[in-house]
Short mmCIF file of C-alpha atoms and ligand atoms in Angstrom, two decimals:
data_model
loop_
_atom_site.label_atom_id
_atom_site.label_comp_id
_atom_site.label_asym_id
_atom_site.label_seq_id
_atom_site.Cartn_x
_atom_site.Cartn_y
_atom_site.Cartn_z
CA UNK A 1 -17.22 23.26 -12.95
CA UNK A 2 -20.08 21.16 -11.51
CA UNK A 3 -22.33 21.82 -15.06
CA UNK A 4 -23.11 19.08 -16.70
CA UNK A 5 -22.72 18.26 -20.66
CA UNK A 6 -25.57 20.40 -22.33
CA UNK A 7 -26.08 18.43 -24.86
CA UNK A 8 -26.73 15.51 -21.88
CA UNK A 9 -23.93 13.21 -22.76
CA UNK A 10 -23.14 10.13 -20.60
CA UNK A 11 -20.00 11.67 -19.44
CA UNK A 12 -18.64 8.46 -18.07
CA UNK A 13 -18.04 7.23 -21.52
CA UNK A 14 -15.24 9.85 -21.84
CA UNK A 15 -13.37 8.26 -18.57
CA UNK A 16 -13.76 4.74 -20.22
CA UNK A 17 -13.03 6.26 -23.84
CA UNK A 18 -9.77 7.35 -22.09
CA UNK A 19 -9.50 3.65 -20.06
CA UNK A 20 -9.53 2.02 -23.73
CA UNK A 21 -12.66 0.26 -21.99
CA UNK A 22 -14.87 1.06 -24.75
CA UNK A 23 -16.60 -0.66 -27.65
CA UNK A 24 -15.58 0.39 -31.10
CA UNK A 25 -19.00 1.89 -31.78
CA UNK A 26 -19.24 3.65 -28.36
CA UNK A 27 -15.68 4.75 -28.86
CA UNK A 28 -17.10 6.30 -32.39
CA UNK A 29 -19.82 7.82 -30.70
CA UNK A 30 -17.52 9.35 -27.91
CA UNK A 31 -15.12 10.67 -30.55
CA UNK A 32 -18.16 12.51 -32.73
CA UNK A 33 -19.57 14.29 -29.46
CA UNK A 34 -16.10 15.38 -28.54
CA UNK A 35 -15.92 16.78 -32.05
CA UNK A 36 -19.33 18.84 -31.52
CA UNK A 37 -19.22 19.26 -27.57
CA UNK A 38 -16.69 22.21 -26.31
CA UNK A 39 -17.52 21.36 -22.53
CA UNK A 40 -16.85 17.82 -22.80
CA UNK A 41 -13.89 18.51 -25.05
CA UNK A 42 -12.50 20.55 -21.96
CA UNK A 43 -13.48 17.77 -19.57
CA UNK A 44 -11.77 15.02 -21.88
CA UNK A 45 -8.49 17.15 -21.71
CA UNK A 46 -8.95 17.61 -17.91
CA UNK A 47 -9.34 13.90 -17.05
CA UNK A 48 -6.60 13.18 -19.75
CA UNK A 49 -3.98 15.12 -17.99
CA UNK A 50 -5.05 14.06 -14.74
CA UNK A 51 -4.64 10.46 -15.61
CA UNK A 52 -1.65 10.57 -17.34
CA UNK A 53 -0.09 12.70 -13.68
CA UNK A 54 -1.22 9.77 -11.91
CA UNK A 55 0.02 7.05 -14.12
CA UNK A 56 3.83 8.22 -14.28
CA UNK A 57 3.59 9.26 -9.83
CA UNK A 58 6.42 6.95 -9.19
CA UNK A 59 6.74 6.24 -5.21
CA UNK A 60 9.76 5.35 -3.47
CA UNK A 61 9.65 1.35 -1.96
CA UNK A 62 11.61 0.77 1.22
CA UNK A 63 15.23 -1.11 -0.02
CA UNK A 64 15.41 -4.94 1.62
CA UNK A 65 17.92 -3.79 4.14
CA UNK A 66 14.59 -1.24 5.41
CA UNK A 67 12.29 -4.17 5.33
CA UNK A 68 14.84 -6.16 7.25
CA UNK A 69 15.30 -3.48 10.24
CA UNK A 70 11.59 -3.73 10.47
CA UNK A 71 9.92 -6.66 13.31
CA UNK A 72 8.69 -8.62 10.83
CA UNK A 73 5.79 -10.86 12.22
CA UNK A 74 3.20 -10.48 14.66
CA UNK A 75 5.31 -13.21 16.30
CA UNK A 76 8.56 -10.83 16.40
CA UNK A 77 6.63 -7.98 18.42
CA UNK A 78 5.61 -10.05 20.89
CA UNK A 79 8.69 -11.03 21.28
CA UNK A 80 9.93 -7.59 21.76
CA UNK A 81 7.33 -6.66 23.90
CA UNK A 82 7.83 -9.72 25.78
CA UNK A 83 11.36 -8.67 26.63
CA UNK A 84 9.86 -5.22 28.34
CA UNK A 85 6.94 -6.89 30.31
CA UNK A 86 9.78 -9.22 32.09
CA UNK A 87 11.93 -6.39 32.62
CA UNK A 88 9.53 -5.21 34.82
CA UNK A 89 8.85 -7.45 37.48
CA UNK A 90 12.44 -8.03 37.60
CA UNK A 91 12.67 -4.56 38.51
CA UNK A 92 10.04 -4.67 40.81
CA UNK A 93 11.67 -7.91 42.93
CA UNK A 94 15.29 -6.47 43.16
CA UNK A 95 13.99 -3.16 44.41
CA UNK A 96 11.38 -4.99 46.52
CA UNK A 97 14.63 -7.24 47.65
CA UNK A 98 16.71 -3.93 48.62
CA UNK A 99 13.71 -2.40 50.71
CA UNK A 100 13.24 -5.60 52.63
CA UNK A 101 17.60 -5.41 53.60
CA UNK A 102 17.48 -1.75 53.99
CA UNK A 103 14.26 -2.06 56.52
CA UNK A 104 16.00 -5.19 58.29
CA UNK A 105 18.97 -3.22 58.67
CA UNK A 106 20.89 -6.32 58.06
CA UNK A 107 24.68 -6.52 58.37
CA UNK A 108 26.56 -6.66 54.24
CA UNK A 109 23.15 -5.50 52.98
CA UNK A 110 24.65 -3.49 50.23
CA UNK A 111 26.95 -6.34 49.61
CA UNK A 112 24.01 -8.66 49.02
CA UNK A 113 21.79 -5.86 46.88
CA UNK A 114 25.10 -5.27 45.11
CA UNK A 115 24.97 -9.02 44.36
CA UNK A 116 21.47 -9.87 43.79
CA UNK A 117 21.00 -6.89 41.31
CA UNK A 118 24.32 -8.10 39.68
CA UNK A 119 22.76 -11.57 39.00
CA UNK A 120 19.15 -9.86 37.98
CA UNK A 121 20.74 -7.47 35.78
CA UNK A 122 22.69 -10.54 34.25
CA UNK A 123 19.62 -13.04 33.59
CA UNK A 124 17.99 -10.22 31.70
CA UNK A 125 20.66 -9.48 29.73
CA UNK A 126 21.05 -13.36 28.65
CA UNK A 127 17.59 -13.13 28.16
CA UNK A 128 17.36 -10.22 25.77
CA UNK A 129 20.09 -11.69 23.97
CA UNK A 130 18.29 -14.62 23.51
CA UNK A 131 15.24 -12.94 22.61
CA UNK A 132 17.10 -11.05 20.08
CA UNK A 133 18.49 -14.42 18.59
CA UNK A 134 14.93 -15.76 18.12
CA UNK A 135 13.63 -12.91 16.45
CA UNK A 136 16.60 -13.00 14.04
CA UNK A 137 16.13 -16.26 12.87
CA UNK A 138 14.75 -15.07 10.13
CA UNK A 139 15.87 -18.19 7.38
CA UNK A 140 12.86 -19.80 6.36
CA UNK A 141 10.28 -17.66 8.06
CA UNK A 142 8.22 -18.01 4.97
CA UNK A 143 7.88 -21.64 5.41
CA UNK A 144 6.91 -21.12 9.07
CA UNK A 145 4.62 -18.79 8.29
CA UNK A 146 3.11 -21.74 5.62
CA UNK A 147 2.66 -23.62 8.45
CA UNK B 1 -14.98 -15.63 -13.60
CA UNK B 2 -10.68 -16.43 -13.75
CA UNK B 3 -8.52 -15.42 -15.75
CA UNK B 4 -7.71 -18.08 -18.15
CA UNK B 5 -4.32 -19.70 -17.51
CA UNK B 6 -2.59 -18.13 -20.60
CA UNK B 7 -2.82 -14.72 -18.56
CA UNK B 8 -0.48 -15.96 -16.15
CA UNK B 9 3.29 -15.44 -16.87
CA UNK B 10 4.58 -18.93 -16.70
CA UNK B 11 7.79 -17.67 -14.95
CA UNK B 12 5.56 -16.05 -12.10
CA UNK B 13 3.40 -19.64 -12.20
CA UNK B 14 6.89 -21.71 -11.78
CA UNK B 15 8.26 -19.38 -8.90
CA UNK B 16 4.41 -19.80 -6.61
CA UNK B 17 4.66 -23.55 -7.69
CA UNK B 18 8.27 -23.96 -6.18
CA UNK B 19 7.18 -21.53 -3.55
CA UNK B 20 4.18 -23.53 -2.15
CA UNK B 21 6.19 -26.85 -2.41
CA UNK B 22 8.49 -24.93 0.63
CA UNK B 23 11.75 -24.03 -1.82
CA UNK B 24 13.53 -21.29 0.48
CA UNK B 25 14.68 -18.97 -2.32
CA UNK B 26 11.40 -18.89 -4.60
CA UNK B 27 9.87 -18.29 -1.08
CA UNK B 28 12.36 -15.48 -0.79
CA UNK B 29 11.72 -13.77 -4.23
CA UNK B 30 8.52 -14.30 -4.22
CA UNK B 31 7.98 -12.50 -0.41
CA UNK B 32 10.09 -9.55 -2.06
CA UNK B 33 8.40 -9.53 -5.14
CA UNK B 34 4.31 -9.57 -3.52
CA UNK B 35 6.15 -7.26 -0.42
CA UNK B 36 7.25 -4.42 -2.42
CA UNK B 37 3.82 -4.22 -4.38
CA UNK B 38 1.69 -4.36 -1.30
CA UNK B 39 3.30 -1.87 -0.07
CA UNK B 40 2.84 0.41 -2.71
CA UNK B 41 -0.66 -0.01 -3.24
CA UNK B 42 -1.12 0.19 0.60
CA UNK B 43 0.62 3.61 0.50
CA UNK B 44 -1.65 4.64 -2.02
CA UNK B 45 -4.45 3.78 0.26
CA UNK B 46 -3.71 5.13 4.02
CA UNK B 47 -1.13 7.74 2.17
CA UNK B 48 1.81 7.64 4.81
CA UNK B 49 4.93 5.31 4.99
CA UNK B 50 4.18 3.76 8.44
CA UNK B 51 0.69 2.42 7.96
CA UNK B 52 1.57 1.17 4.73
CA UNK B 53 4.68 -1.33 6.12
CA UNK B 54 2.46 -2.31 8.94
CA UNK B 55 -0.19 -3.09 6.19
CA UNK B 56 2.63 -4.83 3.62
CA UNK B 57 3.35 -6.70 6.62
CA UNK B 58 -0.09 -8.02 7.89
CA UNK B 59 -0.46 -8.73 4.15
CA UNK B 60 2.57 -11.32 3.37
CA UNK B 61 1.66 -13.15 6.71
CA UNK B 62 -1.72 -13.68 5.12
CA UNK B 63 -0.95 -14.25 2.03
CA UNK B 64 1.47 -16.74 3.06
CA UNK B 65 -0.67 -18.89 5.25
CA UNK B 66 -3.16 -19.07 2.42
CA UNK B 67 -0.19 -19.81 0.11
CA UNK B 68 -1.09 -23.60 0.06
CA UNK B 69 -4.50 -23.09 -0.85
CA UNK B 70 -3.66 -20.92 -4.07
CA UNK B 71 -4.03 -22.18 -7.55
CA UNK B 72 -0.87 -21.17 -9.46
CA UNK B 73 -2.65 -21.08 -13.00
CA UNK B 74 -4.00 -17.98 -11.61
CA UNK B 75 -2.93 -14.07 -11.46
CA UNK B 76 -1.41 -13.27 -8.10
CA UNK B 77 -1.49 -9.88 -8.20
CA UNK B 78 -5.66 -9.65 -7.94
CA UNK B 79 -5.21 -11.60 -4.96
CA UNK B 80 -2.50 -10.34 -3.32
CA UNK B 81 -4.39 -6.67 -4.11
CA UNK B 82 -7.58 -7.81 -2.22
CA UNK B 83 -5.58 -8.68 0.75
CA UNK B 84 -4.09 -5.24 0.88
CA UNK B 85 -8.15 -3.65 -0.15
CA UNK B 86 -9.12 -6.06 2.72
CA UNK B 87 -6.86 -5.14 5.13
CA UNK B 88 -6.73 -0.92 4.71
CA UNK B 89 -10.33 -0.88 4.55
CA UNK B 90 -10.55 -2.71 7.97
CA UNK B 91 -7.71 0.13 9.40
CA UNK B 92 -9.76 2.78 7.91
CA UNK B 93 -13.05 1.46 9.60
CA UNK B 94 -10.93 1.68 12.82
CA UNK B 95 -9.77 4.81 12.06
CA UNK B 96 -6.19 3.91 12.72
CA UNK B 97 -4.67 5.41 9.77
CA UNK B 98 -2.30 8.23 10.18
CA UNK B 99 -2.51 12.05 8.05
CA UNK B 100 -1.53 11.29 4.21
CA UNK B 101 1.95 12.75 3.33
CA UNK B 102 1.84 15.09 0.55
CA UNK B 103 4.11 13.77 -2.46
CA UNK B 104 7.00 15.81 -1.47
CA UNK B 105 7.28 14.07 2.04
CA UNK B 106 7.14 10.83 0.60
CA UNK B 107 9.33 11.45 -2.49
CA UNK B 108 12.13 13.87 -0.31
CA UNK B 109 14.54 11.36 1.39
CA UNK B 110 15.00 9.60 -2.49
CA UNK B 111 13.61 12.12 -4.76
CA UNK B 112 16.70 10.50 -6.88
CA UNK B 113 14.93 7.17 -7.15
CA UNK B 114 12.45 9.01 -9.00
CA UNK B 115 11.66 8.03 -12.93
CA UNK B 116 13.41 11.05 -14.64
CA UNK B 117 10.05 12.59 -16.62
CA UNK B 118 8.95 15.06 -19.13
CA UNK B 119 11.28 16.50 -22.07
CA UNK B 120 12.89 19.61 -20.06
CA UNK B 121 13.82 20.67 -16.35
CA UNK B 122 9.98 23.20 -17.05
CA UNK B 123 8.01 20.42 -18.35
CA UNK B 124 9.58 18.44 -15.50
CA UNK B 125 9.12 20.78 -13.04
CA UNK B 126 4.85 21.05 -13.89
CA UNK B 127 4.54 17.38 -14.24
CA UNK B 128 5.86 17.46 -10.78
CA UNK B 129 3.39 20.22 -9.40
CA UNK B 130 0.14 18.40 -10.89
CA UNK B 131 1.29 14.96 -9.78
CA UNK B 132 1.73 16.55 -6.16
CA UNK B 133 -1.98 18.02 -6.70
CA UNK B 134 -3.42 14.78 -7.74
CA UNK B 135 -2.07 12.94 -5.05
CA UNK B 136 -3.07 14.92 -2.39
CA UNK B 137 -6.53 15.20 -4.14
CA UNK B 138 -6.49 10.82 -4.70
CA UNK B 139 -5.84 10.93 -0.42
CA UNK B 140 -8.56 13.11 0.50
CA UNK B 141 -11.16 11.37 -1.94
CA UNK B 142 -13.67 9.02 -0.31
CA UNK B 143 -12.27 5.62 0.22
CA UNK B 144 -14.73 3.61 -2.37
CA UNK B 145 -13.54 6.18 -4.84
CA UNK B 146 -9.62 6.42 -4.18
CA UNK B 147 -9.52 2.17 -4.48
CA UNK B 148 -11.02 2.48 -7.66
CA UNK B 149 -9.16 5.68 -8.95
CA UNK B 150 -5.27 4.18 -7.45
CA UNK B 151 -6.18 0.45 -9.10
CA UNK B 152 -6.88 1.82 -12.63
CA UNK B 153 -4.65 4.72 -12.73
CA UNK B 154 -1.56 4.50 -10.57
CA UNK B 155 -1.80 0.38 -11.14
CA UNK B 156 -2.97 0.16 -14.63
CA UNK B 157 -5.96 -2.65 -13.83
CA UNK B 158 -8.42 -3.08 -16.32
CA UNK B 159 -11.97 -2.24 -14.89
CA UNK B 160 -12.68 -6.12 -15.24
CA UNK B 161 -10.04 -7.03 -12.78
CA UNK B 162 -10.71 -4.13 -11.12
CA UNK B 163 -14.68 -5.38 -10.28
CA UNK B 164 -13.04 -8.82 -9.48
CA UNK B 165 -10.80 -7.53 -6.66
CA UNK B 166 -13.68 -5.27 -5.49
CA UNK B 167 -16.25 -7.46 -6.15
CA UNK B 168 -18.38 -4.78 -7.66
CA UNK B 169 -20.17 -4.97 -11.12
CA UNK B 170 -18.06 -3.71 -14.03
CA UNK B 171 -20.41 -0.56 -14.16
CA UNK B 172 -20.09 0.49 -10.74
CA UNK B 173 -15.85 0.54 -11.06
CA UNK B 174 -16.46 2.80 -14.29
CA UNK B 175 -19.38 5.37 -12.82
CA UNK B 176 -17.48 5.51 -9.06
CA UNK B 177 -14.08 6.19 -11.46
CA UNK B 178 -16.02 9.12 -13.17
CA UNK B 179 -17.11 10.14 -9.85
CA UNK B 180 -13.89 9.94 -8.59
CA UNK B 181 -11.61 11.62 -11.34
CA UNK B 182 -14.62 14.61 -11.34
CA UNK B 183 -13.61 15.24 -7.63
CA UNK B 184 -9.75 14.86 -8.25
CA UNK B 185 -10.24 17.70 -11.12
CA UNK B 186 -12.75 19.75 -9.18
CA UNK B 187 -9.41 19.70 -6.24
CA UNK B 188 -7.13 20.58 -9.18
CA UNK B 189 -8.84 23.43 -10.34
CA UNK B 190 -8.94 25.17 -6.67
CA UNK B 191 -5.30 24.88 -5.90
CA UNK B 192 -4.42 25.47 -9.66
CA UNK B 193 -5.77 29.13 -10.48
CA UNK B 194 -3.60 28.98 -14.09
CA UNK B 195 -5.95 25.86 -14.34
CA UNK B 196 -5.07 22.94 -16.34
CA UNK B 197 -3.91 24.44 -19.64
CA UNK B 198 -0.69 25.73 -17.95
CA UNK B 199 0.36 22.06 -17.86
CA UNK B 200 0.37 22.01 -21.62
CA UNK B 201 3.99 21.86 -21.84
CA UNK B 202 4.22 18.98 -19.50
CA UNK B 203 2.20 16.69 -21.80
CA UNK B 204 3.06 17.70 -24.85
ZN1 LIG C 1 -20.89 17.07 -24.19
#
């Protein structure tokens, strides 16, 4: 397979022969050695078939309603990630928060965890939420992008 | 060297002119229009689904920030296509890029969306087989090679537009073609031991 055209033929005029990239005299040329050449006959019809496999591969392209599910801008991750990274030291407080009661042994401790982590776990709600809302204003984010 | 400014559909040059002076639905069209071929030729570069919407992505930010700058008069698709080059050659440096799917992974979940080929369900059926071989071969072909091979023959570029997006002489697109399409048939030939002939029927 790796043998080369005995006759020593510039075997890249057969891909551009096949490209259409030729002259009309190197095209002549090409055509007479494939006449006389078996070996670069059979490498013509190789490279043929490959090509024309290739050319008609058709590859499925995500529909708009994919694209859309998709965070679209570096902007939009951040966003997202955003949301996590303040998740966390809200988590960290409230728990922090019960510790401190529990250790104080205070009187209506759970009653004021109960509340606190109420109110915590309500701010980050509303804040996802809003979050979310920024990330799907997604009218115009062309021109922003422009910008 | 441009393209002259006949080459340039002039329904393609009216939608980037009302695109770049901010009108929301020839930004729209145009976004899906550059989106869905970025993402094809990126897919053709890093082989798998995921690297190639995170690369259509990074892609239409760029290419709309540079919007502004860009002369309608001239082809977008070179442009946009050099973006995408840009970009999946920097992700292959990093060697962020996922395994390639094979054709069959990519094609499964809407193998219906598929162009209906070849004559009868045989000649259908061994079109299919050696465009799964080529593809596989295209993804494991050095990168300089597969740009080349996937802009002529799965995007139809002529080798001059070809050199302009790569920036390489005219020569070098044909001779690392050659080079490239000799290593895609060397791959067909192993995994093929009926060889090449046995997809007479397909192309007849
Ligand atoms: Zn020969």
């Amino acid at each position: 397979m790796r043998d080369r055209c005995p006759m020593g033929f510039d075997e890249r005029l057969i891909t551009a022969f096949l490209d259409g990239e030729l002259t009309q005299a190197d095209e002549q040329k090409v055509r007479l050695h494939l006449e006389r050449c078996p070996h670069c006959r059979a490498l013509y019809e190789d490279l043929r078939r490959i090509r024309n496999a290739a050319m008609t591969t058709g590859l499925p392209v995500p529909s708009d309603e994919e694209w859309d599910e998709r965070p679209r801008t570096g902007a939009s991750l951040t966003f997202r990630l955003l949301g996590w990274w303040l998740a966390i030291p809200w988590v960290i407080f409230v728990l922090g928060y019960a510790l401190w009661e529990a250790w104080r042994g205070s009187q209506g401790a759970i009653v004021r965890i109960m509340t606190f982590g109420g109110i915590a776990a309500g701010a980050l709600l509303l804040l996802s939420a809003l979050l979310d809302r920024l990330r799907d204003l997604k009218t115009d984010r062309y021109r922003r992008i422009m910008k | 060297m441009s393209l002259p400014a006949a080459d340039v559909p002039s329904d393609e040059m009216r939608l980037i002119v009302r695109a770049k002076s901010g009108d929301a639905a020839a930004l729209e069209e145009l976004g899906a229009f550059c989106r869905k071929l970025a993402y094809v030729l990126a897919l053709q570069l890093t082989g798998n689904r995921e690297d190639a919407a995170d690369l259509a992505q990074d892609t239409m930010l760029r290419f709309f920030r540079s919007l502004r700058r860009f002369d309608p008069r001239r082809p977008v698709r070179p442009w946009l296509y050099r973006i995408v080059r840009n970009l999946a050659r920097d992700r292959l440096r990093r060697a962020r890029v996922r395994r390639a799917s094979s054709l069959e992974e990519l094609t499964e979940a809407r193998g219906n969306d598929l162009p209906a080929a070849g004559p009868g369900p045989e000649a259908t059926a061994s079109r299919w087989q050696l465009q799964s071989v080529v593809w596989r071969a295209v993804q494991e072909l050095p990168v300089h090679y597969r740009e080349v091979l996937v802009l002529r023959d799965y995007h139809g570029l002529a080798y001059a537009e070809i050199a302009r997006i790569l920036r390489l002489p005219r020569g070098t697109v044909m001779s690392r073609l050659h080079r490239g399409r000799l290593m895609v048939r060397q791959a067909v030939h192993a995994s093929m031991q009926t060889g090449l002939a046995g997809e007479e029927a397909a192309d007849a």
